[in-house]
CSV table of C-alpha atoms in Angstrom, one decimal:
chain,number,residue,atom,x,y,z
A,47,MET,CA,-10.8,5.2,-28.0
A,48,PRO,CA,-10.4,3.7,-24.5
A,49,LYS,CA,-10.9,6.1,-21.6
A,50,LEU,CA,-7.9,7.0,-20.0
A,51,ILE,CA,-7.9,6.3,-16.2
A,52,SER,CA,-5.4,8.5,-13.9
A,53,GLU,CA,-3.3,7.1,-11.6
A,54,ASP,CA,-5.6,8.3,-8.8
A,55,GLU,CA,-8.4,6.3,-10.2
A,56,LYS,CA,-6.1,3.3,-10.7
A,57,ARG,CA,-5.1,3.2,-7.2
A,58,LEU,CA,-8.7,3.6,-5.7
A,59,THR,CA,-10.0,0.8,-7.8
A,60,LYS,CA,-7.1,-1.5,-6.8
A,61,GLN,CA,-8.2,-0.8,-3.2
A,62,ALA,CA,-11.6,-1.4,-3.8
A,63,LEU,CA,-10.6,-4.5,-5.4
A,64,GLU,CA,-8.8,-5.7,-2.3
A,65,GLN,CA,-11.4,-4.7,0.1
A,66,ALA,CA,-13.7,-6.7,-1.8
A,67,THR,CA,-11.4,-9.5,-1.7
A,68,ILE,CA,-10.7,-9.3,2.2
A,69,ALA,CA,-14.3,-9.6,2.6
A,70,LEU,CA,-14.3,-12.7,0.2
A,71,ILE,CA,-12.1,-14.1,1.9
A,72,GLN,CA,-13.8,-13.7,5.1
A,73,ARG,CA,-17.0,-15.0,3.8
A,74,LYS,CA,-15.8,-17.7,1.4
A,75,GLY,CA,-12.1,-18.7,2.4
A,76,LEU,CA,-9.0,-18.0,0.2
A,77,ARG,CA,-9.3,-21.1,-1.7
A,78,HIS,CA,-12.9,-20.4,-2.9
A,79,VAL,CA,-12.8,-16.5,-3.9
A,80,THR,CA,-12.8,-16.2,-8.1
A,81,VAL,CA,-12.4,-13.4,-10.1
A,82,ALA,CA,-16.3,-13.3,-11.0
A,83,ASP,CA,-16.8,-13.0,-7.2
A,84,ILE,CA,-14.5,-9.9,-6.9
A,85,THR,CA,-15.3,-8.2,-10.1
A,86,LYS,CA,-19.0,-8.8,-9.4
A,87,ALA,CA,-18.6,-7.1,-5.8
A,88,VAL,CA,-17.0,-4.1,-7.1
A,89,GLY,CA,-19.3,-3.8,-10.2
A,90,MET,CA,-16.7,-4.4,-12.6
A,91,ALA,CA,-16.5,-6.3,-16.0
A,92,LYS,CA,-14.4,-9.6,-15.3
A,93,GLY,CA,-12.2,-8.6,-18.3
A,94,SER,CA,-11.1,-5.5,-16.6
A,95,PHE,CA,-9.6,-6.7,-13.8
A,96,TYR,CA,-6.6,-7.8,-15.6
A,97,PHE,CA,-5.7,-4.3,-16.3
A,98,TYR,CA,-5.1,-4.1,-12.4
A,99,PHE,CA,-3.5,-7.6,-11.2
A,100,GLN,CA,-2.2,-10.0,-13.5
A,101,THR,CA,-3.8,-12.8,-11.6
A,102,LYS,CA,-6.1,-13.7,-9.0
A,103,GLU,CA,-3.3,-14.8,-7.1
A,104,ALA,CA,-1.5,-11.5,-7.3
A,105,LEU,CA,-4.6,-9.9,-5.8
A,106,LEU,CA,-5.2,-12.1,-3.0
A,107,TYR,CA,-1.4,-11.8,-1.8
A,108,GLU,CA,-1.5,-8.1,-2.2
A,109,ALA,CA,-4.8,-7.7,-0.1
A,110,ILE,CA,-3.4,-10.1,2.7
A,111,LYS,CA,-0.1,-8.2,2.5
A,112,HIS,CA,-1.8,-4.9,2.8
A,113,ALA,CA,-4.0,-6.3,5.9
A,114,GLU,CA,-0.5,-7.7,7.3
A,115,ARG,CA,1.3,-4.6,7.2
A,116,LYS,CA,-1.5,-2.4,9.0
A,117,GLY,CA,-1.1,-5.1,11.8
A,118,PHE,CA,2.4,-4.7,11.8
A,119,GLU,CA,2.8,-1.1,11.7
A,120,THR,CA,0.3,-1.1,14.8
A,121,ALA,CA,2.8,-3.7,16.3
A,122,MET,CA,5.6,-1.3,15.4
A,123,GLY,CA,4.1,1.7,16.7
A,124,LEU,CA,4.1,0.7,20.4
A,125,ARG,CA,5.4,3.1,22.6
A,126,PHE,CA,7.1,1.5,25.7
A,127,ASP,CA,7.5,5.1,27.4
A,128,GLU,CA,3.7,5.0,27.7
A,129,GLY,CA,3.2,2.2,30.0
A,130,ASN,CA,3.5,-1.5,30.4
A,131,VAL,CA,5.4,-3.6,27.6
A,132,ARG,CA,2.8,-6.8,28.4
A,133,GLU,CA,-0.4,-4.8,28.7
A,134,GLN,CA,0.6,-2.8,25.4
A,135,VAL,CA,1.6,-6.1,23.2
A,136,GLU,CA,-1.4,-7.9,24.3
A,137,ARG,CA,-3.6,-5.0,23.5
A,138,ALA,CA,-2.0,-5.0,19.9
A,139,LEU,CA,-2.0,-8.8,19.5
A,140,PHE,CA,-5.9,-8.6,20.3
A,141,ASP,CA,-6.3,-5.9,17.8
A,142,ILE,CA,-4.2,-7.7,15.0
A,143,TYR,CA,-5.5,-11.1,15.6
A,144,LEU,CA,-8.9,-11.5,17.5
A,145,ALA,CA,-10.8,-8.3,16.2
A,146,PRO,CA,-13.9,-9.8,14.7
A,147,ASP,CA,-12.8,-8.6,11.0
A,148,SER,CA,-9.0,-9.6,11.3
A,149,LEU,CA,-8.0,-11.4,8.4
A,150,ALA,CA,-6.1,-14.0,10.6
A,151,LEU,CA,-9.3,-15.6,11.7
A,152,TYR,CA,-10.0,-16.4,7.9
A,153,LEU,CA,-6.3,-17.4,7.0
A,154,LYS,CA,-4.9,-20.9,7.7
A,155,PRO,CA,-1.4,-21.4,7.2
A,156,GLU,CA,-2.3,-24.1,4.7
A,157,ASP,CA,-4.1,-21.4,2.6
A,158,MET,CA,-1.1,-19.2,2.6
A,159,GLU,CA,1.4,-22.1,1.5
A,160,TYR,CA,-1.2,-23.0,-1.6
A,161,LEU,CA,-0.8,-19.2,-2.3
A,162,MET,CA,2.5,-19.0,-2.2
A,163,ARG,CA,3.0,-21.8,-4.6
A,164,LYS,CA,0.7,-20.1,-7.3
A,165,LEU,CA,2.8,-17.0,-7.3
A,166,PRO,CA,6.0,-16.3,-9.3
A,167,ALA,CA,9.4,-17.4,-7.8
A,168,GLU,CA,10.3,-13.7,-7.7
A,169,MET,CA,7.3,-12.9,-5.1
A,170,ARG,CA,8.1,-15.8,-3.3
A,171,GLU,CA,11.7,-14.9,-2.4
A,172,GLN,CA,10.4,-11.2,-1.9
A,173,GLU,CA,8.2,-12.7,0.7
A,174,GLN,CA,11.1,-14.9,2.6
A,175,HIS,CA,13.0,-11.5,2.7
A,176,LYS,CA,10.1,-9.2,4.1
A,177,ILE,CA,9.9,-12.3,6.6
A,178,GLN,CA,13.4,-11.8,7.6
A,179,HIS,CA,13.1,-7.8,7.7
A,180,ASN,CA,10.0,-7.9,9.9
A,181,LEU,CA,11.6,-10.2,12.2
A,182,ALA,CA,14.5,-8.0,12.4
A,183,GLN,CA,12.3,-4.9,13.0
A,184,ALA,CA,10.5,-6.9,15.7
A,185,GLY,CA,13.8,-8.2,17.4
A,186,ALA,CA,15.2,-4.9,17.1
A,187,LEU,CA,11.9,-3.1,18.9
A,188,PHE,CA,11.9,-5.7,21.8
A,189,GLY,CA,15.8,-6.1,22.0
A,190,LEU,CA,15.5,-9.8,21.2
A,191,PRO,CA,18.7,-11.3,20.4
A,192,GLU,CA,18.8,-13.1,16.8
A,193,GLU,CA,18.9,-16.3,18.4
A,194,ASP,CA,15.0,-15.7,19.7
A,195,TRP,CA,13.6,-14.4,16.5
A,196,GLY,CA,12.9,-18.1,15.6
A,197,THR,CA,11.0,-18.4,18.9
A,198,LEU,CA,8.7,-15.2,18.2
A,199,ALA,CA,8.1,-16.6,14.6
A,200,TYR,CA,6.8,-19.8,16.0
A,201,LEU,CA,4.8,-18.2,18.7
A,202,MET,CA,3.2,-15.9,16.1
A,203,ASP,CA,2.8,-19.0,13.9
A,204,ALA,CA,1.0,-20.8,16.7
A,205,LEU,CA,-1.2,-17.6,17.1
A,206,GLN,CA,-2.2,-17.6,13.5
A,207,GLU,CA,-3.0,-21.3,13.3
A,208,LEU,CA,-4.9,-21.2,16.4
A,209,ALA,CA,-7.0,-18.1,15.5
A,210,SER,CA,-8.0,-19.8,12.0
A,211,SER,CA,-8.4,-23.4,13.2
A,212,ALA,CA,-11.3,-25.4,11.8
A,213,GLN,CA,-11.4,-27.5,14.8
A,214,ASP,CA,-14.8,-27.0,16.8
A,215,TYR,CA,-14.1,-27.3,20.5
A,216,GLY,CA,-16.3,-24.4,21.2
A,217,ASN,CA,-15.9,-20.8,20.5
A,218,LYS,CA,-15.4,-19.8,24.2
A,219,ASN,CA,-12.6,-22.1,24.6
A,220,ARG,CA,-10.7,-21.1,21.2
A,221,GLN,CA,-11.3,-17.3,22.6
A,222,ARG,CA,-9.7,-18.7,26.0
A,223,GLY,CA,-6.9,-20.5,24.3
A,224,LEU,CA,-5.9,-17.5,21.9
A,225,GLU,CA,-5.9,-15.4,25.4
A,226,ILE,CA,-3.3,-17.4,26.8
A,227,LEU,CA,-1.3,-17.7,24.1
A,228,VAL,CA,-1.5,-13.9,23.6
A,229,ARG,CA,-0.6,-13.5,27.1
A,230,ALA,CA,2.4,-15.9,26.7
A,231,ILE,CA,3.8,-14.3,23.7
A,232,ALA,CA,3.5,-10.8,25.7
A,233,GLU,CA,5.2,-12.1,28.8
A,234,PHE,CA,8.1,-13.5,26.2
A,235,LEU,CA,8.5,-9.8,24.8
A,236,ASP,CA,8.0,-8.2,27.9
A,237,GLU,CA,11.0,-10.5,29.6
A,238,LYS,CA,13.0,-9.7,26.8
A,239,ALA,CA,12.5,-5.8,27.2
A,240,ILE,CA,13.1,-5.8,30.6
A,241,LYS,CA,16.5,-7.6,30.2
A,242,LYS,CA,17.4,-4.7,27.6
A,243,GLY,CA,16.5,-2.2,29.9
A,244,ARG,CA,13.4,-0.8,28.6
């Protein structure tokens, strides 16, 4: 008789799989992570993996989305009554994108495009709705009119592209480029927040 697994055990195992997957993405890159790598990292039989996730891509997606949610929650938790908007935005973006363990440093936009092509159509559609929802929430937080949501999206895409760039012009120059872009985004959002009277 197979062992019964409680919902709590299942949740903890899924968390362990997600954490191992994030570490593997950071070490090997998204396209090079295998189910064997993941199961080895958590000490699980390869066949047991499919009890938790239907495909490797589903786990990759969930692990990435979990990391993104944490970053988005950080950004949405900004409290403008506690200080300067620009400083808070800069600090949040540095924490989300530039921390040494940030997944953003290891995920190239083309990796996400590759992953999205591998996911079922309903998951891709769900992702598009989530992006629009997140933009609307960020827009509301900073008082951005809808026509500026796209500007913010492009700025964030540029930050992601630079953070994960494989080009090697030197780490010092990359860091400076990221700092400049973070400051530009913070200035853009601060300007919008000021106009709204925050």
